[in-house]
mmCIF file of C-alpha atoms in Angstrom:
data_model
loop_
_atom_site.group_PDB
_atom_site.id
_atom_site.type_symbol
_atom_site.label_atom_id
_atom_site.label_comp_id
_atom_site.label_asym_id
_atom_site.label_seq_id
_atom_site.Cartn_x
_atom_site.Cartn_y
_atom_site.Cartn_z
ATOM 1 C CA ASP A 1 -5.181 -13.697 -17.252
ATOM 2 C CA GLY A 2 -1.987 -12.029 -15.939
ATOM 3 C CA GLY A 3 -1.680 -11.874 -12.684
ATOM 4 C CA ILE A 4 -5.900 -12.223 -11.402
ATOM 5 C CA THR A 5 -6.946 -16.206 -10.437
ATOM 6 C CA GLN A 6 -10.572 -16.529 -9.721
ATOM 7 C CA SER A 7 -11.451 -19.745 -8.196
ATOM 8 C CA PRO A 8 -13.334 -22.354 -8.425
ATOM 9 C CA LYS A 9 -13.270 -22.651 -12.325
ATOM 10 C CA TYR A 10 -16.843 -24.342 -12.200
ATOM 11 C CA LEU A 11 -19.009 -23.510 -9.105
ATOM 12 C CA PHE A 12 -22.413 -26.082 -9.049
ATOM 13 C CA ARG A 13 -25.223 -25.277 -6.149
ATOM 14 C CA LYS A 14 -28.845 -25.393 -5.163
ATOM 15 C CA GLU A 15 -31.095 -22.612 -5.343
ATOM 16 C CA GLY A 16 -31.516 -20.782 -2.151
ATOM 17 C CA GLN A 17 -27.702 -21.098 -0.704
ATOM 18 C CA ASN A 18 -24.814 -18.393 -0.683
ATOM 19 C CA VAL A 19 -21.829 -18.871 -2.549
ATOM 20 C CA THR A 20 -18.434 -16.813 -2.634
ATOM 21 C CA LEU A 21 -16.213 -16.800 -5.713
ATOM 22 C CA SER A 22 -12.699 -15.836 -5.234
ATOM 23 C CA CYS A 23 -10.269 -13.661 -6.214
ATOM 24 C CA GLU A 24 -6.732 -12.694 -5.991
ATOM 25 C CA GLN A 25 -4.845 -10.420 -8.011
ATOM 26 C CA ASN A 26 -0.830 -9.830 -7.578
ATOM 27 C CA LEU A 27 -0.506 -6.883 -9.691
ATOM 28 C CA ASN A 28 -0.517 -4.220 -6.976
ATOM 29 C CA HIS A 29 -3.584 -2.766 -8.747
ATOM 30 C CA ASP A 30 -5.778 -0.497 -6.448
ATOM 31 C CA ALA A 31 -9.109 -0.799 -8.493
ATOM 32 C CA MET A 32 -10.702 -3.772 -8.792
ATOM 33 C CA TYR A 33 -13.966 -5.233 -10.165
ATOM 34 C CA TRP A 34 -16.497 -7.902 -10.677
ATOM 35 C CA TYR A 35 -18.864 -8.587 -14.076
ATOM 36 C CA ARG A 36 -21.766 -10.715 -14.874
ATOM 37 C CA GLN A 37 -21.544 -12.085 -18.362
ATOM 38 C CA ASP A 38 -24.780 -13.918 -20.177
ATOM 39 C CA PRO A 39 -24.838 -15.632 -23.226
ATOM 40 C CA GLY A 40 -25.456 -13.379 -26.611
ATOM 41 C CA GLN A 41 -25.097 -10.213 -23.620
ATOM 42 C CA GLY A 42 -22.386 -8.052 -22.841
ATOM 43 C CA LEU A 43 -20.717 -7.905 -19.800
ATOM 44 C CA ARG A 44 -22.257 -5.993 -16.933
ATOM 45 C CA LEU A 45 -20.190 -4.806 -13.581
ATOM 46 C CA ILE A 46 -21.812 -5.886 -10.328
ATOM 47 C CA TYR A 47 -19.283 -4.392 -8.041
ATOM 48 C CA TYR A 48 -16.265 -2.369 -8.346
ATOM 49 C CA SER A 49 -13.706 -1.079 -5.947
ATOM 50 C CA GLN A 50 -11.135 1.818 -5.843
ATOM 51 C CA ILE A 51 -9.458 0.943 -2.574
ATOM 52 C CA VAL A 52 -9.049 -1.210 0.321
ATOM 53 C CA ASN A 53 -12.365 -1.054 2.194
ATOM 54 C CA ASP A 54 -14.350 0.707 -0.072
ATOM 55 C CA PHE A 55 -16.521 -0.460 -2.527
ATOM 56 C CA GLN A 56 -19.434 0.764 -4.928
ATOM 57 C CA LYS A 57 -23.224 -0.687 -6.764
ATOM 58 C CA GLY A 58 -22.435 -1.383 -10.333
ATOM 59 C CA ASP A 59 -25.187 -1.592 -12.432
ATOM 60 C CA ILE A 60 -26.428 -4.884 -11.628
ATOM 61 C CA ALA A 61 -25.814 -5.181 -7.702
ATOM 62 C CA GLU A 62 -28.902 -6.189 -6.411
ATOM 63 C CA GLY A 63 -28.678 -9.986 -4.960
ATOM 64 C CA TYR A 64 -24.922 -9.647 -4.330
ATOM 65 C CA SER A 65 -22.522 -8.463 -2.032
ATOM 66 C CA VAL A 66 -18.734 -8.081 -1.828
ATOM 67 C CA SER A 67 -15.925 -6.973 0.765
ATOM 68 C CA ARG A 68 -12.663 -5.392 0.180
ATOM 69 C CA GLU A 69 -10.484 -6.260 3.523
ATOM 70 C CA LYS A 70 -6.871 -6.832 1.220
ATOM 71 C CA LYS A 71 -5.451 -4.857 -1.438
ATOM 72 C CA GLU A 72 -4.582 -8.443 -3.072
ATOM 73 C CA SER A 73 -8.579 -9.650 -1.909
ATOM 74 C CA PHE A 74 -11.916 -8.998 -3.532
ATOM 75 C CA PRO A 75 -14.071 -11.596 -2.914
ATOM 76 C CA LEU A 76 -17.885 -11.496 -4.239
ATOM 77 C CA THR A 77 -20.930 -13.799 -2.418
ATOM 78 C CA VAL A 78 -24.033 -14.266 -4.530
ATOM 79 C CA THR A 79 -26.369 -14.399 -1.877
ATOM 80 C CA SER A 80 -30.033 -16.183 -2.823
ATOM 81 C CA ALA A 81 -31.955 -13.005 -3.616
ATOM 82 C CA GLN A 82 -30.131 -12.920 -6.507
ATOM 83 C CA LYS A 83 -33.147 -14.801 -8.643
ATOM 84 C CA ASN A 84 -31.102 -15.820 -11.679
ATOM 85 C CA PRO A 85 -27.584 -16.692 -10.341
ATOM 86 C CA THR A 86 -26.270 -18.976 -13.003
ATOM 87 C CA ALA A 87 -23.516 -17.215 -15.417
ATOM 88 C CA PHE A 88 -20.236 -16.227 -15.994
ATOM 89 C CA TYR A 89 -18.644 -14.232 -13.242
ATOM 90 C CA LEU A 90 -15.358 -12.315 -14.278
ATOM 91 C CA CYS A 91 -13.656 -10.297 -11.732
ATOM 92 C CA ALA A 92 -10.997 -7.782 -13.554
ATOM 93 C CA SER A 93 -7.994 -5.568 -12.030
ATOM 94 C CA SER A 94 -6.750 -2.148 -13.509
ATOM 95 C CA SER A 95 -4.125 -0.120 -11.797
ATOM 96 C CA GLY A 96 -6.112 3.132 -12.174
ATOM 97 C CA THR A 97 -10.059 4.168 -11.729
ATOM 98 C CA GLY A 98 -12.078 1.665 -15.053
ATOM 99 C CA GLY A 99 -11.892 4.771 -17.753
ATOM 100 C CA THR A 100 -8.319 5.121 -17.335
ATOM 101 C CA GLY A 101 -6.916 2.115 -16.966
ATOM 102 C CA GLU A 102 -6.963 -0.977 -19.128
ATOM 103 C CA GLN A 103 -8.478 -3.637 -17.053
ATOM 104 C CA TYR A 104 -7.054 -7.720 -16.654
ATOM 105 C CA PHE A 105 -9.507 -9.917 -16.565
ATOM 106 C CA GLY A 106 -9.017 -13.658 -14.570
ATOM 107 C CA PRO A 107 -10.295 -16.435 -16.368
ATOM 108 C CA GLY A 108 -13.628 -16.353 -14.624
ATOM 109 C CA THR A 109 -15.823 -18.609 -12.227
ATOM 110 C CA ARG A 110 -19.093 -20.330 -14.114
ATOM 111 C CA LEU A 111 -21.559 -20.813 -11.665
ATOM 112 C CA THR A 112 -24.665 -23.341 -12.078
ATOM 113 C CA VAL A 113 -27.545 -22.877 -9.869
ATOM 114 C CA THR A 114 -30.311 -25.438 -9.611
ATOM 115 C CA LYS B 1 -29.310 5.473 -24.214
ATOM 116 C CA ASN B 2 -25.253 4.048 -24.128
ATOM 117 C CA GLN B 3 -25.204 1.735 -26.496
ATOM 118 C CA VAL B 4 -22.810 -1.171 -28.461
ATOM 119 C CA GLU B 5 -23.284 -2.846 -30.908
ATOM 120 C CA GLN B 6 -21.395 -5.290 -32.940
ATOM 121 C CA SER B 7 -21.535 -6.955 -36.352
ATOM 122 C CA PRO B 8 -21.965 -9.272 -38.072
ATOM 123 C CA GLN B 9 -22.707 -11.624 -34.858
ATOM 124 C CA SER B 10 -20.666 -14.898 -35.397
ATOM 125 C CA LEU B 11 -18.416 -15.262 -38.983
ATOM 126 C CA ILE B 12 -16.524 -18.207 -40.369
ATOM 127 C CA ILE B 13 -13.302 -17.752 -42.509
ATOM 128 C CA LEU B 14 -10.999 -20.240 -43.469
ATOM 129 C CA GLU B 15 -7.193 -19.778 -42.332
ATOM 130 C CA GLY B 16 -5.150 -17.563 -43.699
ATOM 131 C CA LYS B 17 -7.989 -14.537 -45.083
ATOM 132 C CA ASN B 18 -8.184 -11.629 -43.642
ATOM 133 C CA CYS B 19 -11.528 -10.241 -42.133
ATOM 134 C CA THR B 20 -12.646 -6.902 -40.790
ATOM 135 C CA LEU B 21 -15.241 -6.932 -37.376
ATOM 136 C CA GLN B 22 -17.687 -4.174 -37.078
ATOM 137 C CA CYS B 23 -18.296 -1.667 -33.928
ATOM 138 C CA ASN B 24 -21.064 0.988 -34.249
ATOM 139 C CA TYR B 25 -21.918 2.928 -30.252
ATOM 140 C CA THR B 26 -24.065 5.382 -29.207
ATOM 141 C CA VAL B 27 -21.917 6.937 -26.497
ATOM 142 C CA SER B 28 -20.687 10.550 -26.829
ATOM 143 C CA PRO B 29 -18.686 12.108 -25.361
ATOM 144 C CA PHE B 30 -16.574 9.044 -24.650
ATOM 145 C CA SER B 31 -13.378 8.865 -23.776
ATOM 146 C CA ASN B 32 -11.656 5.699 -25.085
ATOM 147 C CA LEU B 33 -12.904 2.829 -27.199
ATOM 148 C CA ARG B 34 -11.286 -0.656 -26.239
ATOM 149 C CA TRP B 35 -11.070 -4.160 -28.117
ATOM 150 C CA TYR B 36 -10.473 -7.825 -26.569
ATOM 151 C CA LYS B 37 -10.164 -10.736 -27.848
ATOM 152 C CA GLN B 38 -12.286 -13.511 -25.402
ATOM 153 C CA ASP B 39 -11.855 -17.301 -25.668
ATOM 154 C CA THR B 40 -14.084 -19.087 -24.975
ATOM 155 C CA GLY B 41 -14.519 -19.412 -21.277
ATOM 156 C CA ARG B 42 -11.603 -17.475 -20.273
ATOM 157 C CA GLY B 43 -11.487 -14.000 -19.691
ATOM 158 C CA PRO B 44 -10.667 -11.062 -22.555
ATOM 159 C CA VAL B 45 -7.894 -9.724 -23.001
ATOM 160 C CA SER B 46 -6.980 -6.314 -24.254
ATOM 161 C CA LEU B 47 -6.334 -6.077 -27.685
ATOM 162 C CA THR B 48 -6.074 -1.533 -28.425
ATOM 163 C CA ILE B 49 -7.123 1.351 -26.849
ATOM 164 C CA MET B 50 -7.571 3.769 -28.655
ATOM 165 C CA THR B 51 -8.651 7.804 -27.295
ATOM 166 C CA PHE B 52 -11.121 9.668 -29.150
ATOM 167 C CA SER B 53 -8.700 11.765 -30.789
ATOM 168 C CA GLU B 54 -7.026 8.724 -32.354
ATOM 169 C CA ASN B 55 -7.695 6.890 -36.024
ATOM 170 C CA THR B 56 -5.822 4.005 -36.116
ATOM 171 C CA LYS B 57 -4.005 1.421 -33.352
ATOM 172 C CA SER B 58 -2.387 -1.920 -34.635
ATOM 173 C CA ASN B 59 -1.285 -4.454 -32.181
ATOM 174 C CA GLY B 60 0.825 -7.254 -34.531
ATOM 175 C CA ARG B 61 -1.792 -8.454 -37.483
ATOM 176 C CA TYR B 62 -5.128 -6.577 -35.289
ATOM 177 C CA THR B 63 -5.912 -2.941 -36.809
ATOM 178 C CA ALA B 64 -8.230 -1.117 -34.672
ATOM 179 C CA THR B 65 -10.146 2.284 -36.688
ATOM 180 C CA LEU B 66 -12.192 4.854 -35.055
ATOM 181 C CA ASP B 67 -14.215 6.968 -37.127
ATOM 182 C CA ALA B 68 -15.889 9.263 -34.523
ATOM 183 C CA ASP B 69 -17.852 11.504 -36.776
ATOM 184 C CA THR B 70 -19.823 7.840 -37.926
ATOM 185 C CA LYS B 71 -19.309 6.788 -34.239
ATOM 186 C CA GLN B 72 -17.960 3.600 -35.845
ATOM 187 C CA SER B 73 -14.924 1.447 -34.939
ATOM 188 C CA SER B 74 -13.964 -1.597 -36.871
ATOM 189 C CA LEU B 75 -11.292 -4.543 -36.146
ATOM 190 C CA HIS B 76 -9.484 -6.165 -39.416
ATOM 191 C CA ILE B 77 -7.198 -9.130 -38.691
ATOM 192 C CA THR B 78 -4.830 -9.748 -41.003
ATOM 193 C CA ALA B 79 -3.729 -13.248 -42.225
ATOM 194 C CA SER B 80 -5.903 -15.000 -39.752
ATOM 195 C CA GLN B 81 -4.814 -18.348 -38.188
ATOM 196 C CA LEU B 82 -6.531 -20.669 -35.919
ATOM 197 C CA SER B 83 -5.499 -19.085 -32.462
ATOM 198 C CA ASP B 84 -7.753 -16.122 -33.731
ATOM 199 C CA SER B 85 -10.627 -18.230 -32.733
ATOM 200 C CA ALA B 86 -12.399 -15.815 -30.003
ATOM 201 C CA SER B 87 -15.370 -13.626 -29.548
ATOM 202 C CA TYR B 88 -13.850 -9.928 -30.127
ATOM 203 C CA ILE B 89 -16.011 -7.219 -28.046
ATOM 204 C CA CYS B 90 -16.008 -3.418 -28.591
ATOM 205 C CA VAL B 91 -15.876 -1.762 -25.473
ATOM 206 C CA VAL B 92 -16.352 2.345 -24.999
ATOM 207 C CA ASN B 93 -15.541 4.123 -22.048
ATOM 208 C CA PRO B 94 -17.924 7.536 -21.636
ATOM 209 C CA ARG B 95 -16.209 10.822 -20.816
ATOM 210 C CA GLY B 96 -16.437 11.692 -16.941
ATOM 211 C CA SER B 97 -17.456 8.221 -15.323
ATOM 212 C CA ASN B 98 -14.787 6.566 -13.871
ATOM 213 C CA TYR B 99 -15.564 2.532 -13.866
ATOM 214 C CA GLN B 100 -17.673 2.710 -15.980
ATOM 215 C CA LEU B 101 -17.936 0.370 -19.284
ATOM 216 C CA ILE B 102 -20.459 -0.279 -22.126
ATOM 217 C CA TRP B 103 -19.609 -3.418 -23.727
ATOM 218 C CA GLY B 104 -20.965 -5.005 -27.042
ATOM 219 C CA ALA B 105 -22.084 -8.934 -27.084
ATOM 220 C CA GLY B 106 -19.414 -9.744 -29.210
ATOM 221 C CA THR B 107 -18.704 -11.803 -33.064
ATOM 222 C CA LYS B 108 -17.621 -14.990 -32.507
ATOM 223 C CA LEU B 109 -14.817 -15.793 -35.281
ATOM 224 C CA ILE B 110 -14.224 -18.922 -35.976
ATOM 225 C CA ILE B 111 -11.143 -19.717 -38.466
ATOM 226 C CA LYS B 112 -11.276 -23.160 -40.191
ATOM 227 C CA PRO B 113 -8.557 -24.675 -40.928
#
């Protein structure tokens, strides 16, 4: 898992509640990413950030929000607008932007919404 | 549409045996192709990264090959160990994209003693 931490490991929420997933890295990487993983599917990019105070939507950004106020931190908020939030969420970082830099992943957070 | 397809979906082999996992992709042109190992409930870990001009890359008992003409890659695992039980994911980076990675669904490998 390198120098990337995600917390908590498991998270349970009731439908209609917003929830924030934490991601911290001590690798001094500029770029950070949030992915969602569902059974039988490849990872899908939610948001990515190439530099502090800047971030872009990925392929499935609807119902999610992020912030990048510090280089080390890239929290993800799953809002009540996300229709199917139950999934395994992975945070990653890289020294270059995604295509060139190897991505290092955190241990993931499994979110269950009922 | 850019796609990465892996086969088989799952595979069971005995400890000590070799195996080969397949990856077919439609992404073209591409900058690099990666193989990741993901233990259950954990984040993926990079095994190999090959540029479009490379044919093979090794990492210990793992050897990845790439045939850009047929758009196929394979991951060969030699002398399997119980710790090799995991999902193996093929990932392709389209050329010109600075963030987009196309992820396969993975092959789930189980090593039995």
